[in-house]
Short mmCIF file of C-alpha atoms in Angstrom, two decimals:
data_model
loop_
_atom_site.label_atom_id
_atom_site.label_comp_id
_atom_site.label_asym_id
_atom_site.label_seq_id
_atom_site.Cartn_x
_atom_site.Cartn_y
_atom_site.Cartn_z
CA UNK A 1 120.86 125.52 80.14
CA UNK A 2 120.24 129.30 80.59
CA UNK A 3 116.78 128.40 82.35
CA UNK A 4 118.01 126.39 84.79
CA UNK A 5 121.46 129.20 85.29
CA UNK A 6 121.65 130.24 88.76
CA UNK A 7 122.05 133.79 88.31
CA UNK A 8 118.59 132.97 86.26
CA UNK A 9 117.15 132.03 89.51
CA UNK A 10 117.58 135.09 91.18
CA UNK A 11 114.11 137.59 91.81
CA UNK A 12 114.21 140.67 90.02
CA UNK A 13 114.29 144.08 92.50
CA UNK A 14 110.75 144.02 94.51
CA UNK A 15 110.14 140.79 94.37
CA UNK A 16 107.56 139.71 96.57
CA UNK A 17 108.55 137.21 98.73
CA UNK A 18 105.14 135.76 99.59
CA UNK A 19 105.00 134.02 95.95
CA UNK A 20 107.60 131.64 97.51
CA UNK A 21 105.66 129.54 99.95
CA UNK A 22 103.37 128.59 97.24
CA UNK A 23 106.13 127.31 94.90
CA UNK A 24 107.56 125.25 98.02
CA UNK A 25 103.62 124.15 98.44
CA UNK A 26 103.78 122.81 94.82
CA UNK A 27 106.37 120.60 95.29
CA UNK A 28 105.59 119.47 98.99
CA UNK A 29 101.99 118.64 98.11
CA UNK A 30 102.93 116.68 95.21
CA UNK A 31 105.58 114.44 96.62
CA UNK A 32 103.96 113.99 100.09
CA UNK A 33 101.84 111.81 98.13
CA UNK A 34 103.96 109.14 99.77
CA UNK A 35 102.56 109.48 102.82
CA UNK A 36 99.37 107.55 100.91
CA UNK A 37 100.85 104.54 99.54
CA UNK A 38 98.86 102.53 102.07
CA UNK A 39 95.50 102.74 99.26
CA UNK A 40 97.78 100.85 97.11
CA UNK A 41 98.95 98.16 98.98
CA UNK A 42 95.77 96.23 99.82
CA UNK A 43 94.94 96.55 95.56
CA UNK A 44 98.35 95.48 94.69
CA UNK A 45 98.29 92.57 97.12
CA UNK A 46 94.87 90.97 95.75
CA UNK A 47 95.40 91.62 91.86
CA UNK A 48 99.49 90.94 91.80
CA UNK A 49 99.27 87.91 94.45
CA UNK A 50 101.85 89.93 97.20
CA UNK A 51 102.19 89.50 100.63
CA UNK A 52 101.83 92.69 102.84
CA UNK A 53 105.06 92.49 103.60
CA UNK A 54 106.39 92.98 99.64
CA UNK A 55 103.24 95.78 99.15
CA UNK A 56 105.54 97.80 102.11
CA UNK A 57 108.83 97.48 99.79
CA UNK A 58 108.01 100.87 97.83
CA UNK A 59 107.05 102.89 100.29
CA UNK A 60 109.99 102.17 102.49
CA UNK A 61 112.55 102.15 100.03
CA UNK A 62 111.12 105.29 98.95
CA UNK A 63 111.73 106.49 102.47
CA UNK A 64 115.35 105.29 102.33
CA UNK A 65 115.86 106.99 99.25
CA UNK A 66 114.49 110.35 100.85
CA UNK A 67 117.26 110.26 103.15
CA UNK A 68 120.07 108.93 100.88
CA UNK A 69 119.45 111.37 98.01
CA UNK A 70 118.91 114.18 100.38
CA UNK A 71 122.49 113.49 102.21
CA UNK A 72 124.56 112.83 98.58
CA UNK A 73 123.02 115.98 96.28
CA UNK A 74 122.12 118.29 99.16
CA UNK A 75 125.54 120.35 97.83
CA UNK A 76 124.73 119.78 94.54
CA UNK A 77 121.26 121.12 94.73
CA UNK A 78 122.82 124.38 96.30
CA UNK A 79 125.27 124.90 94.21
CA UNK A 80 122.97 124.42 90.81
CA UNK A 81 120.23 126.45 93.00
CA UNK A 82 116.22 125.42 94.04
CA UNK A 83 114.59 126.01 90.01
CA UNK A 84 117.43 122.69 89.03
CA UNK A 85 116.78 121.05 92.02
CA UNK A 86 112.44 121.43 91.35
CA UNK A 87 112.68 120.22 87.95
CA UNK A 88 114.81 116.92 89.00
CA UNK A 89 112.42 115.79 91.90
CA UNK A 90 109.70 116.42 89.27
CA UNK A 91 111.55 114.10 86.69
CA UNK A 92 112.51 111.72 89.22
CA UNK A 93 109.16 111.59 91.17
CA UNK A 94 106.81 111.86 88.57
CA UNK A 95 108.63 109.32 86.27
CA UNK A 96 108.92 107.02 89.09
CA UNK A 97 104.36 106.85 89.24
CA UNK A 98 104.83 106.27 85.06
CA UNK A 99 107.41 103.43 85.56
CA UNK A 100 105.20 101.70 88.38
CA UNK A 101 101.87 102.07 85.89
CA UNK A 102 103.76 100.21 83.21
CA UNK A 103 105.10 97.52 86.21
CA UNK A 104 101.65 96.52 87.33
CA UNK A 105 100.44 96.92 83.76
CA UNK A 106 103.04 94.20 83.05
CA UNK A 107 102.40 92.21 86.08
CA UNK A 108 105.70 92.76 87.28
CA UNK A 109 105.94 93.50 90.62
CA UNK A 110 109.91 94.93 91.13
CA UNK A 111 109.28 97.58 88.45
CA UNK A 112 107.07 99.20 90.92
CA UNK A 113 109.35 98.58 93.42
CA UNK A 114 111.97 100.30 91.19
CA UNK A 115 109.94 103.14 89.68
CA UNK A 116 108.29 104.32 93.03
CA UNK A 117 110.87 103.30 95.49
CA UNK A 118 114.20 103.90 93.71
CA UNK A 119 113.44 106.53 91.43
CA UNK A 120 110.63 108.11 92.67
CA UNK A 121 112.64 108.45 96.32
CA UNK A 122 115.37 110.27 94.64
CA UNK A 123 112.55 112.83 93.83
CA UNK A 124 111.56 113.02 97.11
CA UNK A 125 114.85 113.73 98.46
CA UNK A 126 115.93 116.28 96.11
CA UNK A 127 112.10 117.92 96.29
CA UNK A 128 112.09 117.89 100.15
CA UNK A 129 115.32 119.77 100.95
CA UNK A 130 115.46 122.41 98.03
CA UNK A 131 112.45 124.51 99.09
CA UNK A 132 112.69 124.35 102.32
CA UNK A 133 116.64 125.85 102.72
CA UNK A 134 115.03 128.70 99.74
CA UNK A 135 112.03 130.13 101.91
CA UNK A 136 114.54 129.97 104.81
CA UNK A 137 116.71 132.65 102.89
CA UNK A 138 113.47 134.27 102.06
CA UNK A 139 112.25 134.68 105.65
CA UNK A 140 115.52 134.80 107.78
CA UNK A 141 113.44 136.49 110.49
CA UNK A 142 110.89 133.86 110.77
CA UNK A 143 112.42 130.83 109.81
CA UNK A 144 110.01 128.78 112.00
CA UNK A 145 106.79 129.24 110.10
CA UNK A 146 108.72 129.34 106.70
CA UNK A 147 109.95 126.22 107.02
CA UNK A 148 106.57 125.06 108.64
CA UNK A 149 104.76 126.32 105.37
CA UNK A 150 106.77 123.94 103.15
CA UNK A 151 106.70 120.40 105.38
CA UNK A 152 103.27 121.10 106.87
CA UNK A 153 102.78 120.88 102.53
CA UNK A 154 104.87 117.23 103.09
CA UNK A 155 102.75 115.79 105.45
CA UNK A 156 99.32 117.52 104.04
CA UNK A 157 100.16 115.73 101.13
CA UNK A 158 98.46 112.53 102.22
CA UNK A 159 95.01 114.62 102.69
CA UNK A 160 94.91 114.97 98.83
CA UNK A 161 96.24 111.86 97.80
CA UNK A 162 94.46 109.29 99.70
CA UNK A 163 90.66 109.92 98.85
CA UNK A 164 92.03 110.83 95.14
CA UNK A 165 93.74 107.71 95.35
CA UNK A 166 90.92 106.08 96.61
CA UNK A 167 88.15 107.46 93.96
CA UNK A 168 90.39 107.09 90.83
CA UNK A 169 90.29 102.98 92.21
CA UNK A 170 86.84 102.72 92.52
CA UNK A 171 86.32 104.26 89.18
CA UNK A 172 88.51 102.85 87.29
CA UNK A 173 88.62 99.55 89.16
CA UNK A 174 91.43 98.02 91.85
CA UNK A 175 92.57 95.43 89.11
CA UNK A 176 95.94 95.83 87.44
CA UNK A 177 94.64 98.13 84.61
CA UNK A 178 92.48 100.48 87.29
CA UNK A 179 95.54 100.47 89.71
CA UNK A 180 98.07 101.64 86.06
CA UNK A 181 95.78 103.89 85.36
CA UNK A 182 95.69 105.61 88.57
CA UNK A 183 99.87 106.28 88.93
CA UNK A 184 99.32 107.33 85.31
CA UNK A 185 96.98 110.11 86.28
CA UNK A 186 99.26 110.70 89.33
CA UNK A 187 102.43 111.16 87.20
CA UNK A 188 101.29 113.81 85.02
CA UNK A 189 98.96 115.24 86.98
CA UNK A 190 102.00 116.01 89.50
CA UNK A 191 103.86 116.66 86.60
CA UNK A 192 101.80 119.52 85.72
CA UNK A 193 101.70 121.17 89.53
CA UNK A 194 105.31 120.73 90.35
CA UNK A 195 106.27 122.65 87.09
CA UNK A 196 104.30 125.59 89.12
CA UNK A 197 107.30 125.83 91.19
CA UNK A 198 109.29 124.96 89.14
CA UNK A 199 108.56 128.68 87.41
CA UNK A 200 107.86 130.82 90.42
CA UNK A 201 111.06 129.94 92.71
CA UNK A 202 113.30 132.38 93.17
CA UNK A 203 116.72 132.93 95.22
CA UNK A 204 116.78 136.37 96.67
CA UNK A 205 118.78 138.94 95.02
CA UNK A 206 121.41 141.33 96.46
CA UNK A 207 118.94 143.97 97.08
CA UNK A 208 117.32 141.76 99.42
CA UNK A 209 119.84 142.70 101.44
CA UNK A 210 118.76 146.17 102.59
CA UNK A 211 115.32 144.45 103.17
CA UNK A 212 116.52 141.69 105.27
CA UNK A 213 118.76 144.15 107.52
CA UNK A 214 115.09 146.09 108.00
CA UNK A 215 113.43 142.85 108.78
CA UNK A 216 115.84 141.70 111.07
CA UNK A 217 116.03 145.19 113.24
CA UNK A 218 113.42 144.05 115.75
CA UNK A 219 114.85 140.50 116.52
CA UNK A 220 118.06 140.84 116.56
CA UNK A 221 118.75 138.23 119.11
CA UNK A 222 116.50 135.71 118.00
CA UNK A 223 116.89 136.11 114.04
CA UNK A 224 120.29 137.15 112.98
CA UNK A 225 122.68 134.95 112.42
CA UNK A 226 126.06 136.32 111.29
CA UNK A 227 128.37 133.02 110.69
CA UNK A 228 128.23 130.39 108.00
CA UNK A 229 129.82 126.53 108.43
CA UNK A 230 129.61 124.61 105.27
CA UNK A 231 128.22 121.26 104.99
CA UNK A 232 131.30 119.34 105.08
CA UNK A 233 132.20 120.94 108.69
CA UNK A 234 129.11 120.50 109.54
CA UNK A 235 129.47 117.06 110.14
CA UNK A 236 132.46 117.56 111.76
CA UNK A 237 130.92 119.53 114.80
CA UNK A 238 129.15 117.91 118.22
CA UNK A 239 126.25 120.20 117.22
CA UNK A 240 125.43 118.30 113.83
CA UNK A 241 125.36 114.62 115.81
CA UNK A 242 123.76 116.06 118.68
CA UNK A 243 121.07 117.83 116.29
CA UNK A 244 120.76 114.09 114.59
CA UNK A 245 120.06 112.39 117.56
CA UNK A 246 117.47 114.54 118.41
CA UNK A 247 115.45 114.40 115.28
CA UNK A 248 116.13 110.54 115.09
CA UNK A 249 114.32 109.68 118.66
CA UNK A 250 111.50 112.12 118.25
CA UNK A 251 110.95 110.58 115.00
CA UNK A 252 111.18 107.16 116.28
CA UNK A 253 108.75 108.26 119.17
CA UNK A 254 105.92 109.54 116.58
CA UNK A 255 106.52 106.89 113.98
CA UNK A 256 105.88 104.22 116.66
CA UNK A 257 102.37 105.38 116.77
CA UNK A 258 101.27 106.41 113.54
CA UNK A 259 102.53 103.39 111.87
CA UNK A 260 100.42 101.36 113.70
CA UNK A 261 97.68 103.64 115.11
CA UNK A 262 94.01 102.03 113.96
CA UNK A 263 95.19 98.72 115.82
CA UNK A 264 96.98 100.11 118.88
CA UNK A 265 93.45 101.87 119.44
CA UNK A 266 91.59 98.48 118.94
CA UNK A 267 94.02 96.83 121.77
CA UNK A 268 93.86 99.06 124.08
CA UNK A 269 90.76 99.20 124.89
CA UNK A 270 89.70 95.36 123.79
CA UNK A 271 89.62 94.27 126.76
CA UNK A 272 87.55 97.28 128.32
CA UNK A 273 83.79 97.95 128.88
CA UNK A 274 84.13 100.85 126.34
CA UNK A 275 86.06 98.66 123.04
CA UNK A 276 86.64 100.85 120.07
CA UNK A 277 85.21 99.21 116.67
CA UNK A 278 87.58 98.81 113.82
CA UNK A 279 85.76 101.81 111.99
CA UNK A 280 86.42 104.28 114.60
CA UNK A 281 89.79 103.50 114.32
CA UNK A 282 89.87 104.11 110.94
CA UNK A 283 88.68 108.01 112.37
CA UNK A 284 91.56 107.96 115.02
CA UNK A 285 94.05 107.70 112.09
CA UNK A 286 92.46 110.72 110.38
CA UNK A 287 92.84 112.75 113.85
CA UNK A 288 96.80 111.73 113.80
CA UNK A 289 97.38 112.75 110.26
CA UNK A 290 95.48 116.26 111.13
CA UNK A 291 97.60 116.44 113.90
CA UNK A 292 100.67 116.05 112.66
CA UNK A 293 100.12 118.29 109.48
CA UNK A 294 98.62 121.33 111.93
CA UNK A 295 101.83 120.84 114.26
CA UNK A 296 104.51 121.30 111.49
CA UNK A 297 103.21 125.00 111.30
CA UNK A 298 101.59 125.73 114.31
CA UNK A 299 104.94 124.22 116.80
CA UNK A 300 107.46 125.65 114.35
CA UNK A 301 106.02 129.19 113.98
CA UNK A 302 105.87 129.01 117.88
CA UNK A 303 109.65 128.59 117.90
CA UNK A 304 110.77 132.19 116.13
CA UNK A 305 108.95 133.33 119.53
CA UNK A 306 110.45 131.15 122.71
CA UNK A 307 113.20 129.52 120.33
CA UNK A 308 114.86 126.33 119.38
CA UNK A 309 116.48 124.48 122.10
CA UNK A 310 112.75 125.48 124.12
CA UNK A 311 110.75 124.30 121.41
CA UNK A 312 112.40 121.10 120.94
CA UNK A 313 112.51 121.01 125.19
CA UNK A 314 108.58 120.76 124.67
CA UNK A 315 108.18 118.05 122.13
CA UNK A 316 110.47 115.44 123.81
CA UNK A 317 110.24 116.46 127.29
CA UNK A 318 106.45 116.87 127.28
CA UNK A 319 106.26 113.91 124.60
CA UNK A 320 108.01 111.84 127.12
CA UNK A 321 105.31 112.72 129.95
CA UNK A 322 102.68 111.81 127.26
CA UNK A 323 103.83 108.52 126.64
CA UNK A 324 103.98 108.30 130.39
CA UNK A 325 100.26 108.89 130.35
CA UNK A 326 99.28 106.70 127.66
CA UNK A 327 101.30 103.88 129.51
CA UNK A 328 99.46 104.17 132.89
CA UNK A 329 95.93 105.82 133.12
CA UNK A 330 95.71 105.52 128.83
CA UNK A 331 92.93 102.53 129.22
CA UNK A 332 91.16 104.51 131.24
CA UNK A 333 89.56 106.71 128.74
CA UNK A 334 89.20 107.15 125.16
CA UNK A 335 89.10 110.40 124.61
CA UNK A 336 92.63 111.02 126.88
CA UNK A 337 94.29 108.35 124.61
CA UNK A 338 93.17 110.08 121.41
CA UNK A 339 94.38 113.46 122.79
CA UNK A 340 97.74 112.20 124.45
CA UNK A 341 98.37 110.73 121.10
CA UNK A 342 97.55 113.62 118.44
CA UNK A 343 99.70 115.50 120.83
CA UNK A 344 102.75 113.29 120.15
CA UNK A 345 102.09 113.12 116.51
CA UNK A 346 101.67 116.86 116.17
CA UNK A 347 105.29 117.03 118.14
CA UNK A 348 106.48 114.25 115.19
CA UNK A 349 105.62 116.66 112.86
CA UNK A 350 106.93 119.55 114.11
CA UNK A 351 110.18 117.88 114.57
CA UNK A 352 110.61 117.74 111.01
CA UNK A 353 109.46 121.36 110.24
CA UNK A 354 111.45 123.20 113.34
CA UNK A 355 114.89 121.53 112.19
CA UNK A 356 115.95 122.99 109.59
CA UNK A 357 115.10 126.29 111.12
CA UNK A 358 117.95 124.84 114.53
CA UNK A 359 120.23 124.11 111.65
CA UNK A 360 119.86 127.49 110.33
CA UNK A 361 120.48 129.04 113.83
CA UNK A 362 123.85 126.77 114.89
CA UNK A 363 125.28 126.65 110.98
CA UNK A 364 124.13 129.81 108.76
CA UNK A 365 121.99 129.92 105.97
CA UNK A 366 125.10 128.41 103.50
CA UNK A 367 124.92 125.47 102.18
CA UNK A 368 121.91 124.66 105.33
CA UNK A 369 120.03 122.53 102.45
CA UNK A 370 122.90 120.60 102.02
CA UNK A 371 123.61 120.15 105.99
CA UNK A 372 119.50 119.47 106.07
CA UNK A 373 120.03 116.71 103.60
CA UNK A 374 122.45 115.16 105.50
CA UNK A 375 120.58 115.12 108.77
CA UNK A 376 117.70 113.26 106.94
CA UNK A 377 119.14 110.25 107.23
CA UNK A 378 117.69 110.04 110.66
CA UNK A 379 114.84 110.11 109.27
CA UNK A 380 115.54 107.00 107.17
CA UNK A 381 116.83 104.93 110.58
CA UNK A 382 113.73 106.25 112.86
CA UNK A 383 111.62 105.18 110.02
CA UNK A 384 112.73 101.78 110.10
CA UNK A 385 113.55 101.54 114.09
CA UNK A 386 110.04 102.70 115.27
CA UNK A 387 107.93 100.24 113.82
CA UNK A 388 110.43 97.53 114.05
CA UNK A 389 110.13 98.43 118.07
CA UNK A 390 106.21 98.79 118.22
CA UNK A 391 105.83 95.88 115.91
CA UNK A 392 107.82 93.27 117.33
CA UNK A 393 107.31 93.57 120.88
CA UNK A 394 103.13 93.69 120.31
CA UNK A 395 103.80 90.25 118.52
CA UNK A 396 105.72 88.83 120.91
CA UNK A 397 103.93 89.99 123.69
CA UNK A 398 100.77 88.44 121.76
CA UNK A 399 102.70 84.78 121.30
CA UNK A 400 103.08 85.07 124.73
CA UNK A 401 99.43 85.55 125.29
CA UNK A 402 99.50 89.06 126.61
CA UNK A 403 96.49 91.62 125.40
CA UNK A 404 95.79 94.98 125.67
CA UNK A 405 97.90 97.53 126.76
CA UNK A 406 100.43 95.00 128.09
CA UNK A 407 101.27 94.53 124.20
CA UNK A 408 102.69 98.05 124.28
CA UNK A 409 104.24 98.45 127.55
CA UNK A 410 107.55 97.35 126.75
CA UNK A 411 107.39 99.69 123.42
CA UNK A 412 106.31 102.55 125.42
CA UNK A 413 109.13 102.58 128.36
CA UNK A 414 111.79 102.01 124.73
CA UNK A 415 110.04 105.54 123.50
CA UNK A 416 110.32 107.04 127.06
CA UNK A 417 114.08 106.46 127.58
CA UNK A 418 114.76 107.65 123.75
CA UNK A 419 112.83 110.85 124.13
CA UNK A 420 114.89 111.59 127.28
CA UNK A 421 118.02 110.18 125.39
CA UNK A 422 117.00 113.10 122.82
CA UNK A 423 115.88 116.10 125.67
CA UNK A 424 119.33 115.53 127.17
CA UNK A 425 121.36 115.67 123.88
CA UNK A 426 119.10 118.53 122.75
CA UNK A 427 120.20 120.16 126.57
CA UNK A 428 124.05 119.76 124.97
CA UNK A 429 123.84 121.93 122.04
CA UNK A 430 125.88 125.04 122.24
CA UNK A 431 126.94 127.34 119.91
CA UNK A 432 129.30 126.16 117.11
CA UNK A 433 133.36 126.53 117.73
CA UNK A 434 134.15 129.90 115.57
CA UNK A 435 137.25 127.31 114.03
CA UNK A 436 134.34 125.66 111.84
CA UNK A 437 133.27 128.73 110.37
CA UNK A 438 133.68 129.93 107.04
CA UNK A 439 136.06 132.90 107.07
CA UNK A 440 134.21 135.55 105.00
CA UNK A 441 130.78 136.37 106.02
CA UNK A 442 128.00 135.34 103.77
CA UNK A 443 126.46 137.40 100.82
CA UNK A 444 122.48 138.17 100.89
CA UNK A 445 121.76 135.30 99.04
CA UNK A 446 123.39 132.72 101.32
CA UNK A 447 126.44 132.66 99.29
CA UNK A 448 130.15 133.06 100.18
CA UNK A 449 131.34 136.64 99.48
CA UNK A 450 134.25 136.10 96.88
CA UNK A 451 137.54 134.98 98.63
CA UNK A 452 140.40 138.19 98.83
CA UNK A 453 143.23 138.42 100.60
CA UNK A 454 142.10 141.89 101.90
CA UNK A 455 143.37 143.09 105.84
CA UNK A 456 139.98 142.75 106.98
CA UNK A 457 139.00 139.64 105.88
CA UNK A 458 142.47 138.43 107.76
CA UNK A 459 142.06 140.51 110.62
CA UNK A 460 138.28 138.95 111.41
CA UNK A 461 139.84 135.69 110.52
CA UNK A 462 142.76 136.27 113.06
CA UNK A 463 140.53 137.20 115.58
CA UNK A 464 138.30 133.69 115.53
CA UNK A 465 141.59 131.94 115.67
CA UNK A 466 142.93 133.82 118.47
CA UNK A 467 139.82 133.01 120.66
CA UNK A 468 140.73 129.37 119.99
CA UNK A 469 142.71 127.08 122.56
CA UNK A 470 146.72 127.18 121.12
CA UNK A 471 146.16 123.32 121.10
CA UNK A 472 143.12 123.52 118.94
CA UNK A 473 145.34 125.97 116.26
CA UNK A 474 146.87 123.54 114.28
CA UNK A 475 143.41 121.70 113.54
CA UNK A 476 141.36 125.15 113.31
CA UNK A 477 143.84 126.16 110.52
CA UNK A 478 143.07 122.71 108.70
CA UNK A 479 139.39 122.71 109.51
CA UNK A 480 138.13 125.87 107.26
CA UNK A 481 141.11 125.93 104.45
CA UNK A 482 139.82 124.34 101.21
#
């Protein structure tokens, strides 16, 4: 489809690249709807007859699905470029809220499951990866906030979704025909912003070039980055696992709290001569979600300044110290739990929005959507290993009659020794082996320049291969031929 071509995709001479962020916005806003499934479930419980535990099943498959799709078409959406990739996270995502109206029209529970989990979590895969790797092309000389634009969008999402959510409910009624009726209005109101992007993405053209080189003149330390490693020897490097690691046990450490935030509060301080009504609670959730949207920008745009490895030295390192706190003076006072906490959340966000901004730095802007994708899969473990910690420790520590903080004790020293698990493997990154690179440097666009056999090309190449051990030569040479 000529629309959808590549070279279709690619901005016309003076572009301005501040009519990017907005397209990522469009899709990040839409599909972070996610984030406020929890106004469903309690509606979808009483008028379908569901446990809590079956009202969960979208939302975490949907999760799963994130990471899945992300890893599996993170080439593909690359290679077909970020106008293809929009338009299939709008089909996906947007037909997945139709198929779940007609499932609780019919009283039939798995199509939701199906529509919102399955198919709508393909969307948000292929709609959470595409932007971001685009504005990082865009803004090569600050990465940080670009990519802290788009995912601060992700987790803002929830802002505008859940009192939406919540009035379309009360007006048209939390029964099966109120709660249709709603994803209805969801799809194709989604439908409609999405498409937004959808028509103002663009990839940079070659003339971006001469721009970039401008941009770049002032940072050229911090910002340039003159190598490229494609995504399937990506995977193949320390960096990569060491990178996944990372992101997995800061996630974990966030997760653990948001998840189950509103009681945690309640617990703590039940036993107290200051206990925290249900309501407040309710308040203290709000603060987290703030947090962690104002920390995906504020964190990442931080890290074009001091840099990666620092950045990510501050969220586990000083998230580790935090949980310290909450763990022994954190009944003491209120207001220092609420702060310890939006601290760690607003490090859980920032995780996500920094990352692909590391990735850039240790693997190039080729094929880094693709390589993002892939990493995203520890967000689909963390997702399910932090609450599974939190959770089942607070109920067996409540079988066993404990209360209060003791209910989170055990959780807390887990999220301690897995944030330094991740500040030490973060400490281990190092520059990727030149035998993992691609051998031509990349075109302005991100692209591999076209393949010749010209003296130069083989004379750079030579060079990286020289600088290699001679027992690393023979698996160099096999590494980065295709």
């Amino acid at each position: 489809m000529g629309f959808l071509a590549r070279e279709r995709q690619v901005a016309p001479p003076g572009w301005n690249r501040w009519l990017v962020p907005p397209a990522a916005l469009a899709i990040h806003l839409s599909i972070g709807q996610a984030y406020a499934w929890s106004v469903f479930k309690t509606p979808l419980e009483k008028s379908l007859g569901i446990t809590g535990t079956q009202s969960a099943l979208p939302f975490q498959l949907g999760i799963v699905m994130l990471g899945l799709s992300a890893a599996v078409l993170g080439t593909t959406v690359e290679r077909r470029g970020p106008r293809w990739a929009m338009l299939m996270s709008l089909i996906a995502f947007c037909s997945g809220l139709l198929i779940s109206a007609v499932g609780v029209w019919a009283g039939q529970y798995w199509v939701v499951v199906v529509g919102y989990g399955l198919v709508g979590g393909i969307g948000l895969g292929i709609g959470y990866i595409s932007p971001v790797s685009t504005l990082i092309k865009w803004f090569p000389d600050r990465p940080g906030m670009a990519t802290g634009i788009a995912i601060m969008g992700f987790g803002g999402g929830a802002l505008i979704a859940s009192p939406w959510s919540t009035s379309m409910l009360t007006a048209f009624g939390a029964t099966t025909s109120g709660i249709g009726k709603a994803f209805l209005v969801h799809g194709i109101a989604y439908a409609v912003f999405m498409s937004l992007g959808v028509l103002l993405i663009r990839l940079p053209s070659k003339e971006f070039t001469a721009e970039k080189e401008a941009l770049l003149k002032d940072k050229p330390n911090k910002a340039t980055v003159t190598h490229n490693v494609s995504a399937n020897n990506a995977i193949k490097t320390p960096q990569f696992w060491l990178l996944w690691v990372v992101l997995c046990f800061n996630v974990t450490a966030g997760i653990g709290i948001l998840e189950k935030a509103a009681p945690m509060l309640v617990d703590f301080f039940k036993e107290s001569s200051t206990p925290v009504a249900a309501t407040a609670a309710t308040g203290f959730v709000a603060l987290l979600s703030a947090a962690n949207m104002a920390g995906r920008f504020v964190w990442s745009s931080t890290s074009d300044i001091v840099g990666r490895k620092n950045i990510y030295r501050l969220y586990l390192g000083v998230g580790a110290l935090l949980y310290l706190v909450l763990l022994t003076v954190g009944s003491t006072s209120t207001p220092l739990f609420v702060i310890a906490a939006m601290v760690i959340l607003s490090f859980y966000g920032a995780g996500f929005a920094t990352v692909p901004a590391y990735l850039r730095d240790l693997f190039g802007t080729y094929q880094v959507g693709a390589i993002h994708g892939r990493l995203l899969t520890a967000w689909s473990v963390a997702g399910v290993l932090g609450p599974l910690i939190v959770n089942a420790i607070a109920d067996a520590g409540k079988k066993a009659g404990h209360v209060g903080p003791d209910l989170y004790a055990t959780s807390f020293y887990i999220m301690i020794s897995l944030l330094v698990v991740g500040f030490v493997a973060n400490e281990l990154i190092r520059p990727v082996n030149p035998k993992f690179h691609e051998p031509e440097a990349t075109a302005g666009a991100g692209e591999p320049s076209p393949r010749t056999d010209d003296g130069g090309t083989a004379a750079r190449w030579n060079e990286a291969e020289a600088a290699e051990a001679a027992e690393d030569e023979e698996e160099s040479e096999g590494v980065v031929k295709k």
